[in-house]
CSV table of C-alpha atoms in Angstrom, one decimal:
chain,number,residue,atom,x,y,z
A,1,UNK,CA,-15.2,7.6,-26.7
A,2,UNK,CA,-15.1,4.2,-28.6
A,3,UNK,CA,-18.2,2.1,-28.6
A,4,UNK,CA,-15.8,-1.0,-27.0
A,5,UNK,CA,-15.2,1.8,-24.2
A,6,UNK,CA,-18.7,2.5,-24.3
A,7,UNK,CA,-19.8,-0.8,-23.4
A,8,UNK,CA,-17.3,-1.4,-20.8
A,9,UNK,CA,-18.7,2.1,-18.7
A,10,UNK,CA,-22.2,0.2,-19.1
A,11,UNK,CA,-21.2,-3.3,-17.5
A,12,UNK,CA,-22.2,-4.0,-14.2
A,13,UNK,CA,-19.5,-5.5,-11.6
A,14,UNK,CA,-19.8,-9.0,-12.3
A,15,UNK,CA,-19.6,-8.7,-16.8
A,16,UNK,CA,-16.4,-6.5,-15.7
A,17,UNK,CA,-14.9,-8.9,-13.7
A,18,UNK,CA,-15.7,-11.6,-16.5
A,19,UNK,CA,-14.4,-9.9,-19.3
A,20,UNK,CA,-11.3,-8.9,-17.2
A,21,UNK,CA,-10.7,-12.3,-16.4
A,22,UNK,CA,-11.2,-13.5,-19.8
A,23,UNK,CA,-8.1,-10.7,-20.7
A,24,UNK,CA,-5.8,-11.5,-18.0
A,25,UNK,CA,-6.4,-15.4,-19.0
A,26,UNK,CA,-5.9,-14.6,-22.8
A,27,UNK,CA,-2.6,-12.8,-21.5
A,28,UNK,CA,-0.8,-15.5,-19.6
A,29,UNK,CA,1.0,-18.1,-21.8
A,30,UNK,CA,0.6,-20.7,-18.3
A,31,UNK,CA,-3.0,-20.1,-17.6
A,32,UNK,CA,-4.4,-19.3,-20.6
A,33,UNK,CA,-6.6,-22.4,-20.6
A,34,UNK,CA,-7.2,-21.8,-17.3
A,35,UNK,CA,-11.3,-23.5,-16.6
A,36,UNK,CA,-13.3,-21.2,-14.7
A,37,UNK,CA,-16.4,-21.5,-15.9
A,38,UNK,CA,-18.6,-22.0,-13.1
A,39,UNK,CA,-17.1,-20.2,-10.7
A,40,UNK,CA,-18.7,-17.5,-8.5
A,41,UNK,CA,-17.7,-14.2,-7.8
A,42,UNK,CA,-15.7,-14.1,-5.5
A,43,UNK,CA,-13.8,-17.2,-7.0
A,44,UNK,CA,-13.5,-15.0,-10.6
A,45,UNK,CA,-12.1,-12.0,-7.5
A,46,UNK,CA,-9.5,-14.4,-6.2
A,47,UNK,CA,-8.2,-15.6,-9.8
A,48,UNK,CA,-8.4,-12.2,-11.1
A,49,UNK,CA,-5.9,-11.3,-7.9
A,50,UNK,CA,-3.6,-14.1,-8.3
A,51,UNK,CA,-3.2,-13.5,-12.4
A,52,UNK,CA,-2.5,-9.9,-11.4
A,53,UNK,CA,-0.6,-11.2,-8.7
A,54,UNK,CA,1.9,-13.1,-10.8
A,55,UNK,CA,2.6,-11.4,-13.7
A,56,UNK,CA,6.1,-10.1,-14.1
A,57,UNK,CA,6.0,-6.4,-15.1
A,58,UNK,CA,6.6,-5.3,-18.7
A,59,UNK,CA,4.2,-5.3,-21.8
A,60,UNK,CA,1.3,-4.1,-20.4
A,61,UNK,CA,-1.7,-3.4,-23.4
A,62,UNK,CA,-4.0,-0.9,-23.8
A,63,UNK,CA,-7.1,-2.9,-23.4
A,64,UNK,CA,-5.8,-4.9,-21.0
A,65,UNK,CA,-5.2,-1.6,-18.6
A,66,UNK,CA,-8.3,-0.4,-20.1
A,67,UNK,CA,-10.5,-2.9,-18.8
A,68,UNK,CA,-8.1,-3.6,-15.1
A,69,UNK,CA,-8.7,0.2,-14.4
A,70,UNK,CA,-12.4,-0.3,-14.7
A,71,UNK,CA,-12.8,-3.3,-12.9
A,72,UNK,CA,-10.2,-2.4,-9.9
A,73,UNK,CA,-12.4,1.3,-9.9
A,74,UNK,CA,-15.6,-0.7,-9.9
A,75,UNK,CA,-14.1,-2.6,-6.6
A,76,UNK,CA,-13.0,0.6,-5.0
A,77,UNK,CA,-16.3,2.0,-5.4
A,78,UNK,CA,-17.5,-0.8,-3.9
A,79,UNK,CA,-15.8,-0.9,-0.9
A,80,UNK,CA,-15.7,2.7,-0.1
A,81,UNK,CA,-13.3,5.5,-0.1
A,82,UNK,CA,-12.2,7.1,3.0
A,83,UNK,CA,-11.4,10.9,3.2
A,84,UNK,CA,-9.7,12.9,6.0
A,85,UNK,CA,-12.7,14.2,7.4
A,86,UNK,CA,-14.2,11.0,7.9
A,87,UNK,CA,-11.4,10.3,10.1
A,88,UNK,CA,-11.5,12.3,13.4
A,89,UNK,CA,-8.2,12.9,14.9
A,90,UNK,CA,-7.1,11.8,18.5
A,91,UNK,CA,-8.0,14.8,20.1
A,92,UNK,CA,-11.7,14.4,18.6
A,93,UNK,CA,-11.5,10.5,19.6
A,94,UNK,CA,-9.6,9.9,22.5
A,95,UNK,CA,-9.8,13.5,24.2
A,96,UNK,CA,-5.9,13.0,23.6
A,97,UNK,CA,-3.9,15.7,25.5
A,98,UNK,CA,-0.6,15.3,23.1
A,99,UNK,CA,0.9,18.5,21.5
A,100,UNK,CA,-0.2,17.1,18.3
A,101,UNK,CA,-3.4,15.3,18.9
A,102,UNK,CA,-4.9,17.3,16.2
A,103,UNK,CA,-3.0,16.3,13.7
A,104,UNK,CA,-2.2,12.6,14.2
A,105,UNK,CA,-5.3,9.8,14.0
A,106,UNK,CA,-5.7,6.6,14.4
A,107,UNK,CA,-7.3,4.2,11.9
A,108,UNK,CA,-8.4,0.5,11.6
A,109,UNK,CA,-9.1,-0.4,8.4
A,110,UNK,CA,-8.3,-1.4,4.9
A,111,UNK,CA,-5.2,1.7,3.8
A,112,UNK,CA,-6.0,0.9,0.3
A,113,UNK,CA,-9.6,2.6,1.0
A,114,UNK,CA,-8.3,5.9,2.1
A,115,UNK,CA,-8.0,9.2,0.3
A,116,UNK,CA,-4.6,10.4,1.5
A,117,UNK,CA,-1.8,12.7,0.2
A,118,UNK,CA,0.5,9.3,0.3
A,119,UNK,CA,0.1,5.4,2.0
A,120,UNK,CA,3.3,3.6,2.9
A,121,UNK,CA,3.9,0.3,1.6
A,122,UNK,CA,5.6,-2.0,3.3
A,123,UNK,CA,7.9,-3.2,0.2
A,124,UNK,CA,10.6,-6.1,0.0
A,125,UNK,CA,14.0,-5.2,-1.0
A,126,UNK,CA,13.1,-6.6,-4.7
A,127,UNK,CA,10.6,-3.7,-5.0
A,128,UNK,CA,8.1,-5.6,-6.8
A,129,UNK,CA,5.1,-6.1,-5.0
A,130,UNK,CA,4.1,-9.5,-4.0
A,131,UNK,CA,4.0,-12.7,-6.2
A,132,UNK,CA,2.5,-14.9,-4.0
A,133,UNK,CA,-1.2,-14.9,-5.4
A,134,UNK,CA,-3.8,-13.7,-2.7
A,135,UNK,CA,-1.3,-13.1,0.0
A,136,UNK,CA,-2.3,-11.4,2.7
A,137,UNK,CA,0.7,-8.9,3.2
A,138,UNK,CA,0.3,-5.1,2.7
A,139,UNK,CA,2.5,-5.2,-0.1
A,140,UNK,CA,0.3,-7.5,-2.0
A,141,UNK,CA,-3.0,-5.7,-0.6
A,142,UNK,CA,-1.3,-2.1,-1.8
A,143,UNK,CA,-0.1,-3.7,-5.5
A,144,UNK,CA,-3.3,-5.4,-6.3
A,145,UNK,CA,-5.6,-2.2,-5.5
A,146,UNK,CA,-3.5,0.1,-7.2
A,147,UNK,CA,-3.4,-2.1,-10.5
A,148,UNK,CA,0.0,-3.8,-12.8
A,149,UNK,CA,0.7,-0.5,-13.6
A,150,UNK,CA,2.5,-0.3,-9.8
A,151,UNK,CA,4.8,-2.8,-10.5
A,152,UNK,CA,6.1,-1.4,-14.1
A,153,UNK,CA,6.8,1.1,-12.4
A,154,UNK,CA,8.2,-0.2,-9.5
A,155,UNK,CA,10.1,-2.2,-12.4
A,156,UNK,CA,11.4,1.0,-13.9
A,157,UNK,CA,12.7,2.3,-10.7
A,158,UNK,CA,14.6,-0.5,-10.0
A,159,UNK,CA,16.2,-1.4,-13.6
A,160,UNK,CA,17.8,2.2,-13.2
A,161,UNK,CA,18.6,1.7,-10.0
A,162,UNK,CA,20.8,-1.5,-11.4
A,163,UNK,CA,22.4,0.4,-13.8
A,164,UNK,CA,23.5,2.7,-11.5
A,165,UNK,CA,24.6,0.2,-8.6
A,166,UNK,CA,25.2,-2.9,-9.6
A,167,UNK,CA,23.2,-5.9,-11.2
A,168,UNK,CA,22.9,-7.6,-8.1
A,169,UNK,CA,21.2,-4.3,-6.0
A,170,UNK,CA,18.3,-4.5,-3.8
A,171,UNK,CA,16.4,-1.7,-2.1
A,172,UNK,CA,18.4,-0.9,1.4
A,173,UNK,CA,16.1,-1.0,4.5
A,174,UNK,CA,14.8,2.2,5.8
A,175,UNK,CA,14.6,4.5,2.2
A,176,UNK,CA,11.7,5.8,1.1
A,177,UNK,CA,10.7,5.6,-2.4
A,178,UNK,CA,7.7,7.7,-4.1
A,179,UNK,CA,5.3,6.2,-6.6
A,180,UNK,CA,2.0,7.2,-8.6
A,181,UNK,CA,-0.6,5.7,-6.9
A,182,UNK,CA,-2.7,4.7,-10.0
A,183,UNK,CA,-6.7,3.1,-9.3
A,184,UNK,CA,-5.7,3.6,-5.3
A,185,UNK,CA,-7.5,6.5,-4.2
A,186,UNK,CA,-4.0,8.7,-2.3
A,187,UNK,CA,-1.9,10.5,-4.9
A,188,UNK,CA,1.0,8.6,-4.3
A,189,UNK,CA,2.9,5.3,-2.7
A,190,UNK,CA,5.7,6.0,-0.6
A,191,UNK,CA,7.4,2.0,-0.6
A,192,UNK,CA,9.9,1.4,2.2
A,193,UNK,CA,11.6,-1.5,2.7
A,194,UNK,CA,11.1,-2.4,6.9
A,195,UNK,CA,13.7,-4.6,8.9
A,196,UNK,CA,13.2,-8.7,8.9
A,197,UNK,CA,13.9,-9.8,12.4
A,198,UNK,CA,15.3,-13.0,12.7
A,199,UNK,CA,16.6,-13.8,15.7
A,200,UNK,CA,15.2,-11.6,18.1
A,201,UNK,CA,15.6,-7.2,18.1
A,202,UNK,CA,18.8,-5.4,18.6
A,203,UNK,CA,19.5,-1.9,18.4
A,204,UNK,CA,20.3,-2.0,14.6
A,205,UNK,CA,16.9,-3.1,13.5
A,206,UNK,CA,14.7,-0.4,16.0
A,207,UNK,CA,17.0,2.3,14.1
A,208,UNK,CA,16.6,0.6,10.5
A,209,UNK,CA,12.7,1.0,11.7
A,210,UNK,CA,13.6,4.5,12.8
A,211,UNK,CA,14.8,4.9,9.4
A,212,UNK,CA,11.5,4.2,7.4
A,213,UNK,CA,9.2,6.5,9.5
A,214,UNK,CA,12.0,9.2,9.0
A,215,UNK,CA,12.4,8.9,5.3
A,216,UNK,CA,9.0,8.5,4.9
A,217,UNK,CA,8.4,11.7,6.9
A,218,UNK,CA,10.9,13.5,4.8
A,219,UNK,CA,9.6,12.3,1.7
A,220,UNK,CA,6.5,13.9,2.2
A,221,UNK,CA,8.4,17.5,2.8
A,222,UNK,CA,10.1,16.9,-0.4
A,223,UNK,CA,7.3,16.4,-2.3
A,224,UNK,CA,4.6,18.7,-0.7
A,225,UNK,CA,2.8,15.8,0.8
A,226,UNK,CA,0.5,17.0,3.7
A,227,UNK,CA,-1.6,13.5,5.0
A,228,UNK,CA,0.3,10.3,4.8
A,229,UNK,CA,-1.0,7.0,6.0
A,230,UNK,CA,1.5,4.5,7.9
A,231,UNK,CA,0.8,0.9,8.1
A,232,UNK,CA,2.4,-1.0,10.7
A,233,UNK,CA,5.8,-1.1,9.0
A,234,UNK,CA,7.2,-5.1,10.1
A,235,UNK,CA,5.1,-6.2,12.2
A,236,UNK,CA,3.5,-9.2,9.8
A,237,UNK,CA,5.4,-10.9,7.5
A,238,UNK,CA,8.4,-9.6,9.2
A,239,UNK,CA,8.1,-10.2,12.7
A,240,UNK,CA,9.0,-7.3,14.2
A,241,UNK,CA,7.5,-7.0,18.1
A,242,UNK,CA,4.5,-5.1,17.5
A,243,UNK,CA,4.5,-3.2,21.3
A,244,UNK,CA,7.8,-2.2,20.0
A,245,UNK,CA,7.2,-0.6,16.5
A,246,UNK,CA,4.3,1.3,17.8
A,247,UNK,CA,7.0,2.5,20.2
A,248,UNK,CA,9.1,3.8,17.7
A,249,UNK,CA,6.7,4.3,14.9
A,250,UNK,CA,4.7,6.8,17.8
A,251,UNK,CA,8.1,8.7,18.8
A,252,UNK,CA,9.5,9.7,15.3
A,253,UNK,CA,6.5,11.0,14.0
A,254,UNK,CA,6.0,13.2,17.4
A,255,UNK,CA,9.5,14.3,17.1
A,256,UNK,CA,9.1,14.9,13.4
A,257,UNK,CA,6.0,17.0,14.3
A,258,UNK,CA,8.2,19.2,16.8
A,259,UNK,CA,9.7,20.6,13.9
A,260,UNK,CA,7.9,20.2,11.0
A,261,UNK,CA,4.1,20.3,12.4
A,262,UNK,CA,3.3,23.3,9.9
A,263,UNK,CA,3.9,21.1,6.9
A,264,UNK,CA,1.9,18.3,7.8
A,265,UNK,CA,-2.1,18.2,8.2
A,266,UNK,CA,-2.3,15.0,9.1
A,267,UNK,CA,-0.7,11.7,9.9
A,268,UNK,CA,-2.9,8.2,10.1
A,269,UNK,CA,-1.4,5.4,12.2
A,270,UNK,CA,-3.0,2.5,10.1
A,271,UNK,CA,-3.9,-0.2,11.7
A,272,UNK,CA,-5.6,-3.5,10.8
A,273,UNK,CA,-5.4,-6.2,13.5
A,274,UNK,CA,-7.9,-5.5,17.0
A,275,UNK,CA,-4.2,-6.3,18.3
A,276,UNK,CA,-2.4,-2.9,16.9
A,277,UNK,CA,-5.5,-0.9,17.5
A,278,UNK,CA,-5.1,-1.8,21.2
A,279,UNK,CA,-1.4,-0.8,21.2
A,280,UNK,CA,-1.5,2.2,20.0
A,281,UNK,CA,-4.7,3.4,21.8
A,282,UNK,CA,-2.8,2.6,25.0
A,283,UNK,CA,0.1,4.9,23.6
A,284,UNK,CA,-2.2,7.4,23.1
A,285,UNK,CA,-4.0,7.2,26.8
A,286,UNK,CA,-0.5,7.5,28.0
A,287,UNK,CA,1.2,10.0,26.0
């Protein structure tokens, strides 16, 4: 191990997030003189965020990944990782009487935290991740745990993906796309692309929902994947009736189940909002 290396293991949180900072800053041609002396903690988090937040992908440095990694693993460690066992199922928490209670949970909670074969990211049809610095969507949530590394990626996928359709292509709604999962704690990203509703819900968006669970689903059996994590796939920035997705969202994964429960050891609803958790828990008291 080099003795820079060295000394990065041996920083506490806050000289990681400081040097990181100082990196990020030295990186960006805008905000490179960027003042931030002074600032607290949790005002050196939120710049860190929106830097990572708004860097287009390509040229990423050694050091610079070097010191993100330990910084973004200092913040996981901080806030916890979540395994499968420390998340009962239905059965064990709602005395659920479904055919599959022991192999579907439900979950409130930050998904970035959890220690899953796969998490579902609610992606835009640019594939990206989210620009806007500190936003509070999934997708900027997902990109900004998981590190820059994501979006190069991400950025891979989607140059070949041009070359093969068009200059001018965008991810469809309702595919399923798989990704390393880098400083999250899951082994992969599985990045769908949900419906936008616009003008109120039709029959073409609740199947382009359908879609997103499915793929997602069969993603999983492609790649071996045994726990996967769903978020609420629309619901936010989307707008997509959350009674309804849970509807949906709670019907393909029980008819997925049906035939495929041998492959799967689990499957987390994900929720966030006191909202969602309510929703579902009503599904579950009346499924």
């Amino acid at each position: 191990m080099k003795f820079e290396e060295r000394l990065v293991l041996e920083m506490n949180g806050t000289e990681k997030a400081d040097i990181f900072l100082k990196k990020l800053k030295e990186d960006s041609t805008k905000y490179c003189e960027l003042e931030t002396t002074g600032y607290s903690l949790e005002e050196k988090k939120n710049t860190i965020r929106s830097l990572m937040n708004i860097r287009m992908p390509g040229g990423l440095p050694d050091e610079l990944l070097n010191l993100q990694d330990e910084y973004l693993q200092e913040e996981l460690n901080s806030k916890g990782v979540v395994s499968l066992s420390d998340i009962p199922t239905i059965k064990e928490q709602y005395n659920s009487k479904s055919s599959y209670a022991e192999k579907i949970s439900l979950w409130q909670g930050d998904i970035t935290r959890l220690k899953t074969g796969a998490i579902v990211n609610a992606a835009n049809s640019q594939m990206l991740g989210c620009f806007f610095p500190c936003h509070r969507c999934i997708d900027n949530a997902i990109h900004s745990a998981a590190g820059m590394q994501l979006r190069e990626e991400c950025n891979q996928i989607m140059k070949h993906r041009r070359l093969k359709y068009g200059r001018n292509y965008e991810e469809p709604t309702g595919t399923a796309t798989l990704t390393l999962s880098y400083n999250l704690p899951c082994d992969y990203v599985i990045h769908t692309v949900g419906p936008i509703v616009y003008n109120g819900l039709n029959n073409m968006l609740c199947q382009d929902l359908r879609n997103c669970y499915e793929n997602v689903l069969k993603c999983c059996l492609e790649h071996n994947i045994k726990s996967v994590a769903f978020c609420c796939i629309s619901t936010g920035e989307f707008h997509f009736p959350n009674e309804k997705a849970a509807e949906i969202a709670w019907k393909t994964v029980t008819s997925f189940l049906e035939q495929y429960g041998d492959c799967m050891e689990r499957i987390i609803f994900n929720v966030f909002k006191d909202n969602d958790r309510n929703i579902y828990e009503k599904k579950l008291y009346n499924s």
